[in-house]
GROMACS .gro file of C-alpha atoms in nm:
model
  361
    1UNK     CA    1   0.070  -0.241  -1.371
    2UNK     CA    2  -0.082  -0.414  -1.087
    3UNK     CA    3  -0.378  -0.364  -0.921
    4UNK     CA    4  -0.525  -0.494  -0.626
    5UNK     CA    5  -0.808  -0.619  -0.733
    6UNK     CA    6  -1.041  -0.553  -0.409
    7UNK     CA    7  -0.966  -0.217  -0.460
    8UNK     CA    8  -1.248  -0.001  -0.633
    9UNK     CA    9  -1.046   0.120  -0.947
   10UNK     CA   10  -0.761  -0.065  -0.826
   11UNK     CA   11  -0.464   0.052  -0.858
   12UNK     CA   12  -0.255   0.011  -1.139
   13UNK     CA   13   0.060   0.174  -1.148
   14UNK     CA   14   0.161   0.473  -1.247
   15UNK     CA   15   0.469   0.673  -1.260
   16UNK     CA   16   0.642   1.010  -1.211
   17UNK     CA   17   0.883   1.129  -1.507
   18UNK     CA   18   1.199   1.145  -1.354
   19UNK     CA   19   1.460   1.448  -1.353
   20UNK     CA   20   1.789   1.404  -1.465
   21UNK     CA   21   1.993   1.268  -1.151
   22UNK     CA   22   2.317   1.399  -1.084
   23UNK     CA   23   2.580   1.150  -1.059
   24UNK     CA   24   2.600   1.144  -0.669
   25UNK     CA   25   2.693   0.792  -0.673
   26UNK     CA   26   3.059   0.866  -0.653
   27UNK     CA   27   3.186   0.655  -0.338
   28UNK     CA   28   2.912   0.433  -0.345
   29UNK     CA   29   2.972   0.071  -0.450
   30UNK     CA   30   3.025  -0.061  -0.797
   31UNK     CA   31   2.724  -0.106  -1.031
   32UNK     CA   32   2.626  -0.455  -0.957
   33UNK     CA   33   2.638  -0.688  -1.271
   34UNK     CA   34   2.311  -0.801  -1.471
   35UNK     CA   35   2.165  -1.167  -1.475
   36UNK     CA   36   1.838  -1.301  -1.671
   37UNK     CA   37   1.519  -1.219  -1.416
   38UNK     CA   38   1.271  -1.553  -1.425
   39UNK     CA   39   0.993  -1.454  -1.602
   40UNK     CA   40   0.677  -1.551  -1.770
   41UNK     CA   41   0.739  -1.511  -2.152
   42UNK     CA   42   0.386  -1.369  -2.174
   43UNK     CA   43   0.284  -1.204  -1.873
   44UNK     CA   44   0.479  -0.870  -1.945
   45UNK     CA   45   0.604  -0.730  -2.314
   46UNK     CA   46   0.973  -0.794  -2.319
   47UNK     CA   47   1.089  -0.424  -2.363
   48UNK     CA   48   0.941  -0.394  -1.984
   49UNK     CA   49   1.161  -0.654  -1.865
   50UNK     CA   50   1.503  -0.579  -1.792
   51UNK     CA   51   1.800  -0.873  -1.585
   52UNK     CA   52   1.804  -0.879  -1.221
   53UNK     CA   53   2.119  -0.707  -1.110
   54UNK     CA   54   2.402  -0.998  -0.889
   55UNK     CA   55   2.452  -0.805  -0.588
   56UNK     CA   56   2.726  -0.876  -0.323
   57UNK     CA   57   2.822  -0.722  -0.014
   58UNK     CA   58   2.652  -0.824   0.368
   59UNK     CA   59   2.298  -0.850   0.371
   60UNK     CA   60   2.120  -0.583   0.617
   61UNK     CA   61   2.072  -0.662   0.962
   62UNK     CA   62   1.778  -0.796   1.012
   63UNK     CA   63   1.459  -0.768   1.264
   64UNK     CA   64   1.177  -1.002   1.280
   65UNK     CA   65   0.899  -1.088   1.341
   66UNK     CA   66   0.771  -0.709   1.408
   67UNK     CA   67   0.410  -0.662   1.468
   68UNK     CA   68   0.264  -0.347   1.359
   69UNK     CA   69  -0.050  -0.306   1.537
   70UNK     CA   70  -0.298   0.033   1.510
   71UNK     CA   71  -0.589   0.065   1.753
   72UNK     CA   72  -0.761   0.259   1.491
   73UNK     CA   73  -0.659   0.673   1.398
   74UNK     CA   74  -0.885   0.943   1.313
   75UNK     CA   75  -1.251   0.850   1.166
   76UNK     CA   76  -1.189   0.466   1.150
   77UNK     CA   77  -1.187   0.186   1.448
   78UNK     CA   78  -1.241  -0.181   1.434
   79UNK     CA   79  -1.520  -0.197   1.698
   80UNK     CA   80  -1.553  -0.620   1.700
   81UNK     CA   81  -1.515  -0.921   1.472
   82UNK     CA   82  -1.596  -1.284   1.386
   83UNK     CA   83  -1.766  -1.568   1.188
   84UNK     CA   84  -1.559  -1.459   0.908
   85UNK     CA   85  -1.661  -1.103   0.930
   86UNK     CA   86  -1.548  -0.744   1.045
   87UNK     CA   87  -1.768  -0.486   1.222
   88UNK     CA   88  -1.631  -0.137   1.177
   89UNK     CA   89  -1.660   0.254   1.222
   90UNK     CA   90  -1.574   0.482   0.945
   91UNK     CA   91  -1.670   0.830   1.052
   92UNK     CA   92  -2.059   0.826   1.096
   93UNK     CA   93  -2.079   0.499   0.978
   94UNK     CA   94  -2.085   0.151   1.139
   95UNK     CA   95  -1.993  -0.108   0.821
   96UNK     CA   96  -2.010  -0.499   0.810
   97UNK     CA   97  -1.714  -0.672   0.563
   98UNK     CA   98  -1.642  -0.991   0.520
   99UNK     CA   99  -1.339  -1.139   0.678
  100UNK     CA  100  -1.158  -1.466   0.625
  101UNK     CA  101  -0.945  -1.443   0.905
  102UNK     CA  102  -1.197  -1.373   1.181
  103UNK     CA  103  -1.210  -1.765   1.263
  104UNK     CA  104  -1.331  -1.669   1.607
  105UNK     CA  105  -1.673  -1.555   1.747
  106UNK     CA  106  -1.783  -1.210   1.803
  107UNK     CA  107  -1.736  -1.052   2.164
  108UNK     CA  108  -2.021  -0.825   2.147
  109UNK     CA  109  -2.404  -0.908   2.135
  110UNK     CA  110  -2.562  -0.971   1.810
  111UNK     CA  111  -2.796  -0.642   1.908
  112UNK     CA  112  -2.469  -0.468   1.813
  113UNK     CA  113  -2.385  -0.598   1.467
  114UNK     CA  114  -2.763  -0.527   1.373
  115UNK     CA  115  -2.725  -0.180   1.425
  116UNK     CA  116  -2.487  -0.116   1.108
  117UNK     CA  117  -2.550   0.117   0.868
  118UNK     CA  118  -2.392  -0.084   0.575
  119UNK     CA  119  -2.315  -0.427   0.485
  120UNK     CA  120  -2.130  -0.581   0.219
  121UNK     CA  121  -2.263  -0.913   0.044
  122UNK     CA  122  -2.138  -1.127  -0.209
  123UNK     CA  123  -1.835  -1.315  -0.318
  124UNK     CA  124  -1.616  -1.278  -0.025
  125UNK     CA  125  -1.302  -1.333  -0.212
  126UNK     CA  126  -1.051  -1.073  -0.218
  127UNK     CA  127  -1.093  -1.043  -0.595
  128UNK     CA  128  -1.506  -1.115  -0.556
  129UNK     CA  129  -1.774  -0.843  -0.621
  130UNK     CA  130  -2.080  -0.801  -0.450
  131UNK     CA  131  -2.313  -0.496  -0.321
  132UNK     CA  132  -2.373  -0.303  -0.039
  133UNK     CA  133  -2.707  -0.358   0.174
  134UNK     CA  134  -2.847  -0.028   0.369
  135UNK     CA  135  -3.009  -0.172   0.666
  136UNK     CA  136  -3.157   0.147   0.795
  137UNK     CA  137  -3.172   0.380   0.531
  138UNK     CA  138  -3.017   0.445   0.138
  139UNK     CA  139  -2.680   0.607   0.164
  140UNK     CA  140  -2.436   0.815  -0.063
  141UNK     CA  141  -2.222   0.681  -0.264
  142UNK     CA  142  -1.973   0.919  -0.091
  143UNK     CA  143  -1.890   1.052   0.274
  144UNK     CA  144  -1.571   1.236   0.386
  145UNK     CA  145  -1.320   1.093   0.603
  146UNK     CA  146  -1.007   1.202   0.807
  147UNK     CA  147  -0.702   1.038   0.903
  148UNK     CA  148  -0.344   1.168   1.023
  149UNK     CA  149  -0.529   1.546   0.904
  150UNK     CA  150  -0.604   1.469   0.547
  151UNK     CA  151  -0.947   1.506   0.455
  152UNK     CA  152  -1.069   1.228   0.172
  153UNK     CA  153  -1.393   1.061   0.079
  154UNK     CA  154  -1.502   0.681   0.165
  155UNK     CA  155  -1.658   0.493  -0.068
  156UNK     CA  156  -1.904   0.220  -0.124
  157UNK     CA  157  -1.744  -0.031  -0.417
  158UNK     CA  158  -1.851  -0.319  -0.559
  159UNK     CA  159  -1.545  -0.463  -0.450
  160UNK     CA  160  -1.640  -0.455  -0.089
  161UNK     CA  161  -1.379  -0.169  -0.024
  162UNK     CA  162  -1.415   0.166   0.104
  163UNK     CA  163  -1.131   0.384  -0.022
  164UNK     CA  164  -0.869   0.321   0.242
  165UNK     CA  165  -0.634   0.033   0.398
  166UNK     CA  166  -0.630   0.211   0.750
  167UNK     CA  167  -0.375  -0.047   0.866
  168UNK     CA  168  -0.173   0.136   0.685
  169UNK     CA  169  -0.185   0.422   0.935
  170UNK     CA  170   0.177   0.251   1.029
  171UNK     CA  171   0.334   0.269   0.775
  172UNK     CA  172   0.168   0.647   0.680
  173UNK     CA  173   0.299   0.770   1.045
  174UNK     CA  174   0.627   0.669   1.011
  175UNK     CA  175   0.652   0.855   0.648
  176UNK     CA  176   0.500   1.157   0.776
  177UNK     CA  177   0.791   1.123   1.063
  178UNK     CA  178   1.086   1.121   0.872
  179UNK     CA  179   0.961   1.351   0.594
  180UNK     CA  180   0.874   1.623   0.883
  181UNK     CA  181   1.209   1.621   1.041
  182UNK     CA  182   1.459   1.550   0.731
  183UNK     CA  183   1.543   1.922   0.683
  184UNK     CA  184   1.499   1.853   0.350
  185UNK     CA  185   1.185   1.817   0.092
  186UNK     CA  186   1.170   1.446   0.077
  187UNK     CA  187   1.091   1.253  -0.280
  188UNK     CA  188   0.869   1.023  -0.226
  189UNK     CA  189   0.732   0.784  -0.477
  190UNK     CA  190   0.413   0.573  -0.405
  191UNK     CA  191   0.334   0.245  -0.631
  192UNK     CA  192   0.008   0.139  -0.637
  193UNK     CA  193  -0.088   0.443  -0.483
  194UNK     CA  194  -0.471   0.401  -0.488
  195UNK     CA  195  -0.694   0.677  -0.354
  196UNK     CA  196  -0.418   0.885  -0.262
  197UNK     CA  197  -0.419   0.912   0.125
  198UNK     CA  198  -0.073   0.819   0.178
  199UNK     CA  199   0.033   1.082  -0.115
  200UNK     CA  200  -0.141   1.378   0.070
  201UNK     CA  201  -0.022   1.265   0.420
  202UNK     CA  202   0.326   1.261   0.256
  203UNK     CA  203   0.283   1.627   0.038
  204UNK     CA  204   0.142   1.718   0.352
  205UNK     CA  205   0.429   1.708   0.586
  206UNK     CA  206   0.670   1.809   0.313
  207UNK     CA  207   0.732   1.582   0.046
  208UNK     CA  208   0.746   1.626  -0.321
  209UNK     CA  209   0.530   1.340  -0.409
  210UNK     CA  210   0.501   1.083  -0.723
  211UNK     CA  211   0.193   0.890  -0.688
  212UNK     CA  212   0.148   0.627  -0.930
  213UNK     CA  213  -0.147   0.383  -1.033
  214UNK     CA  214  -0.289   0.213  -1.307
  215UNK     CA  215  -0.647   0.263  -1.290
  216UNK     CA  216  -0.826   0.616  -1.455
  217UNK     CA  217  -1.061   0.586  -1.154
  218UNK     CA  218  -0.851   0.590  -0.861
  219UNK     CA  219  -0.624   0.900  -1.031
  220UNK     CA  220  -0.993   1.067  -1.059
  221UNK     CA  221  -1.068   0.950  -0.724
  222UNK     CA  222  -0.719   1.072  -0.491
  223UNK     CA  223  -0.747   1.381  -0.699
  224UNK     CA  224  -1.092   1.414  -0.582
  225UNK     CA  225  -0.926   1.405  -0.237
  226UNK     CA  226  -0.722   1.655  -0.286
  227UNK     CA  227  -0.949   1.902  -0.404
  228UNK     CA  228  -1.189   1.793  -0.012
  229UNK     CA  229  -0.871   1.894   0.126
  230UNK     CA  230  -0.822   2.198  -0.038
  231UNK     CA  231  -0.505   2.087  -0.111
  232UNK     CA  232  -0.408   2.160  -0.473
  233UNK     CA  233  -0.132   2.328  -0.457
  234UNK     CA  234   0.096   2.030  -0.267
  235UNK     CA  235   0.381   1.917  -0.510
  236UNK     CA  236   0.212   1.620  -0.606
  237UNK     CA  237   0.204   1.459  -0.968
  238UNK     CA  238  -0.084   1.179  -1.054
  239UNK     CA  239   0.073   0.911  -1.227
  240UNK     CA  240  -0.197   0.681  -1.449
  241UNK     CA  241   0.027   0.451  -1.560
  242UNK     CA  242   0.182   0.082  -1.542
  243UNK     CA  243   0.399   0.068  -1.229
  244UNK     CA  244   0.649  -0.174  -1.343
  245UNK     CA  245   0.691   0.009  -1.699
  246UNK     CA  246   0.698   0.341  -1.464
  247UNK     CA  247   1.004   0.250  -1.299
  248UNK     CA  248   1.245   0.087  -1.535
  249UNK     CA  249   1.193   0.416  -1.695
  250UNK     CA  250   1.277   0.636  -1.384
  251UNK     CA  251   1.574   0.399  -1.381
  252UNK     CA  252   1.642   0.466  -1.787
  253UNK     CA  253   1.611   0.815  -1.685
  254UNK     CA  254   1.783   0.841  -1.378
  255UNK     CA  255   1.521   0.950  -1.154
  256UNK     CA  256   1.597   0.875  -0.765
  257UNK     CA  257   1.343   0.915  -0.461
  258UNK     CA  258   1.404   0.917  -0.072
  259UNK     CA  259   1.105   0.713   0.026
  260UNK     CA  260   0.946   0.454  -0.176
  261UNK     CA  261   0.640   0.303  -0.079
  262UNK     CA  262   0.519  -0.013  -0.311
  263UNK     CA  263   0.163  -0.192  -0.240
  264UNK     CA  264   0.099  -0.431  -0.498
  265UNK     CA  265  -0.174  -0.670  -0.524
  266UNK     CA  266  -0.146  -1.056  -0.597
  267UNK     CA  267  -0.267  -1.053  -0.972
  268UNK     CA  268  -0.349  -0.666  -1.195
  269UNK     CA  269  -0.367  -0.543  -1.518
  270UNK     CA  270  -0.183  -0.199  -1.613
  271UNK     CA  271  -0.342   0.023  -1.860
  272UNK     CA  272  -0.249  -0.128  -2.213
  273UNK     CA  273  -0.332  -0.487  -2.072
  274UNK     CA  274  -0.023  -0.548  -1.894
  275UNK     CA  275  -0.036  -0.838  -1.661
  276UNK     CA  276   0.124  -0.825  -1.319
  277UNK     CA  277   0.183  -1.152  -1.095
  278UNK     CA  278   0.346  -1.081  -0.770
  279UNK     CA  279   0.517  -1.368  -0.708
  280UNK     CA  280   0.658  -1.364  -1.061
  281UNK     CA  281   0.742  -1.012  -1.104
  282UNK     CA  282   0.784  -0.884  -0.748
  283UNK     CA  283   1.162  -0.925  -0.759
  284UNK     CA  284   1.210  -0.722  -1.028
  285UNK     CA  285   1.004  -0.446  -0.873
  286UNK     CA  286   1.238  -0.470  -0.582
  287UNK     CA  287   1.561  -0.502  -0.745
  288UNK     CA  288   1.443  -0.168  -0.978
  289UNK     CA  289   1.306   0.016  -0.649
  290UNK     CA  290   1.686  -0.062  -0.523
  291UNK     CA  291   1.849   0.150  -0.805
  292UNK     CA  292   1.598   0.443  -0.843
  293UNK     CA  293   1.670   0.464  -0.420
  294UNK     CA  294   1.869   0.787  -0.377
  295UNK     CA  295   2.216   0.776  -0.208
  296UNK     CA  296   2.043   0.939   0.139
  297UNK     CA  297   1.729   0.766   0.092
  298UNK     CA  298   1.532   0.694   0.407
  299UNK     CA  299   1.322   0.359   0.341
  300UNK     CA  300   1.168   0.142   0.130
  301UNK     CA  301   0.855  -0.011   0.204
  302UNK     CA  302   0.667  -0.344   0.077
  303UNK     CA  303   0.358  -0.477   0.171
  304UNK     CA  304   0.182  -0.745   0.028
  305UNK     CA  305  -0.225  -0.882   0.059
  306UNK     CA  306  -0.446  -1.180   0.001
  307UNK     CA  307  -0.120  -1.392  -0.044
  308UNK     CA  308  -0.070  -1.753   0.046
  309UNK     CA  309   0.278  -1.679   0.184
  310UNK     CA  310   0.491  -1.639   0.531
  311UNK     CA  311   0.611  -1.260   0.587
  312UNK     CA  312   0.987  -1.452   0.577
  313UNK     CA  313   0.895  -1.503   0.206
  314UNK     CA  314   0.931  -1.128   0.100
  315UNK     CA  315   1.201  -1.068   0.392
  316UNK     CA  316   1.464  -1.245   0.220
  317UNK     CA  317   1.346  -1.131  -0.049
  318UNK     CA  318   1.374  -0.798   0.070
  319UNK     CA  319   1.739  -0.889   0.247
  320UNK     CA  320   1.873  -1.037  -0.095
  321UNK     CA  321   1.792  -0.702  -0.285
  322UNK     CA  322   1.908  -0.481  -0.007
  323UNK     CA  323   2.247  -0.669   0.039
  324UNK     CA  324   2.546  -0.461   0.020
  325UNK     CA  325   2.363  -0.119   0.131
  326UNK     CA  326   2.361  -0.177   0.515
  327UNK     CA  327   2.089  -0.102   0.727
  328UNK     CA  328   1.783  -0.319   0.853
  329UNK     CA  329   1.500  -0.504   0.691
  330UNK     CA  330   1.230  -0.504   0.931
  331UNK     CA  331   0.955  -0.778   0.833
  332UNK     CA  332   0.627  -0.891   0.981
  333UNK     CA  333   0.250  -0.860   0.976
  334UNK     CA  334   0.061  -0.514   1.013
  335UNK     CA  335  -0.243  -0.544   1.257
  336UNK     CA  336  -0.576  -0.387   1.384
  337UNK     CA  337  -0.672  -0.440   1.735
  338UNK     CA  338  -1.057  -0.463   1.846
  339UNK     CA  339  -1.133  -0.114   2.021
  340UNK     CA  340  -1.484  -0.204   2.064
  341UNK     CA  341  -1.812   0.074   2.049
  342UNK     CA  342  -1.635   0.365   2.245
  343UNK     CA  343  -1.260   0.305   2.057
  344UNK     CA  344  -1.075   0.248   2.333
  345UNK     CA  345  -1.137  -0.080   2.435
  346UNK     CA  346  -0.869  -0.301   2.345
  347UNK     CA  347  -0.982  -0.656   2.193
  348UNK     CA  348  -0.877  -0.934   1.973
  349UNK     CA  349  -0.570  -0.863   1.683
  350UNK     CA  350  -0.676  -0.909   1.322
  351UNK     CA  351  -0.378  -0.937   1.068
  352UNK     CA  352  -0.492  -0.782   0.770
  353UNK     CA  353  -0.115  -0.807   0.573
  354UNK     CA  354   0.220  -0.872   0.506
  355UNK     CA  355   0.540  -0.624   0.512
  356UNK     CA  356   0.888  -0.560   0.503
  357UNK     CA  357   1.055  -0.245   0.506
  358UNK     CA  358   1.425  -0.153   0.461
  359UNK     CA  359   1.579   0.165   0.636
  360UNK     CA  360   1.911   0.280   0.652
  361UNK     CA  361   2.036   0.204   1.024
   0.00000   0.00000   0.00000
């Protein structure tokens, strides 16, 4: 149900229908007993809610803090930054956003920032609109894009973004990773999958995928993706649909995945007006994402924007849901480092958000 709201078409969840899953649980711990989730009464219709499951057993070991940094992959780099601003290259493009965390001042001349192609004015909240200004000449809406070998389009939106979170790249590198060398098609479910990079990097390297989002424009959009990447016949299957109403079904139905990747924004709507807040409904999401996990899964992975909150927040959080299944929470902040004009120059570290993933050992 959530979407992030900077996102153009943000993503609102949607789900995969689930298989029937046979009962490999045998061995595996009792099912852990139910108790009443905190909710608000009317921020989602009751038949979506179900009780948060008391779970018992050690919590996993834990690592933290972990800094994820990226120096920039494929078409995009972070060439410079500051005065609350960020100055970047996205393939042929050089692009000025605004930035909240860039408290600092720019390292390169101000001849440098004038030479962008596009920059983005307006509100310069998260959830603000705004437009695009062409300093040198009108541009496409569209232009294509690469990262990890998937082909996709960048886009201008009124909500200052451009089609992909490329400090994501992490996260997307270690998927591709342990999807190429499982021996084993992979199911991989993304929440709040968005313009569908991280699906076709998955489906890519071997995956069966389940993307899932909300929002009729971002479905159009990743599958527009697909088609640049002549990729259509990948096992993937768009999900428009609420995320949170997605997977209590796949639990109803017994669906399980190897690799779940969940990227919800702070506040969304789902489809049928379905209201998502994250710090409200967030452990639900988790505790569900727990028990659609299959018995050999390989990680889950959270990470969270635009939030007025200390990665420790959604470790514990992610420690408390995982207890009893061993392994390691891994928590921190995913970064971009400077890499100035050429890409290679090493500069400042921007945080850009919040994670914590769980793996088996």
């Amino acid at each position: 149900m959530k979407q992030r709201e900077g996102r153009p078409g943000q993503k609102k969840t949607s789900g995969p229908s689930g298989e029937s899953r046979r009962d490999d649980r045998a061995g595996r711990p009792p099912k852990p007993v139910a108790q009443p989730a905190v909710t608000r009464e009317a921020a989602v219709p009751a038949a979506v809610v179900r009780p948060l499951m008391i779970r018992s057993g050690e919590r996993p070991t834990e690592r933290v803090p972990v800094i994820l940094e990226s120096l920039g992959a494929g078409d995009f780099h972070l060439i410079d930054s500051g005065n609350g601003e960020k100055l970047e290259q996205y393939g042929p493009y050089r692009i000025i956003r605004p930035e909240a965390q860039a408290l600092w001042r720019p390292s390169l001349a101000p001849q440098v920032w004038e030479k962008v192609d596009a920059a983005f004015t307006g509100d310069t909240d998260e959830e603000g609109a705004g437009r695009w200004r062409f300093p040198k000449e009108a541009l496409g809406e569209t232009w294509p894009l690469n990262l990890l070998g998937v082909d996709f389009l960048g886009r201008f939106t009124s909500f200052r973004h451009v089609g992909v979170f490329p400090e994501q790249i992490v996260h997307w590198s270690w998927m591709k990773e342990q999807v190429e060398k499982a021996g084993r098609p992979l199911k991989v479910l993304n929440l709040f999958g968005y313009t569908g990079v991280a699906s076709l990097v998955a489906a890519a390297a071997g995956a069966e995928v389940t993307h899932v989002d909300a929002s009729k424009k971002a479905i159009g959009w990743a599958r527009e993706n697909q088609a640049l990447g002549r990729m259509e016949k990948l096992p993937i299957r768009w999900i428009c649909e609420d995320a949170m109403k997605f997977i209590l079904r796949e639990e109803r139905r017994g669906s399980q995945y190897d690799i779940i990747l969940t990227d919800p924004p702070k506040f969304g709507r789902g489809p049928n007006g379905e209201v998502w807040h994250l710090f409200e409904h967030l452990p639900l999401m988790l505790d569900v994402c727990r028990e659609i996990l299959s018995p050999k899964a390989v990680g889950l992975v959270l990470t969270a924007y635009s939030i007025r909150a200390s990665f420790y927040s959604i470790h514990e959080l992610m420690r408390e849901t995982m207890r009893g299944a061993g392994g390691v929470v891994e928590s921190g902040e995913l970064v971009i480092r400077e890499a100035g004009t050429d890409g290679k120059t090493p500069g400042r570290a921007l945080s850009t958000s919040l994670f914590s993933r769980w793996v088996p050992k």
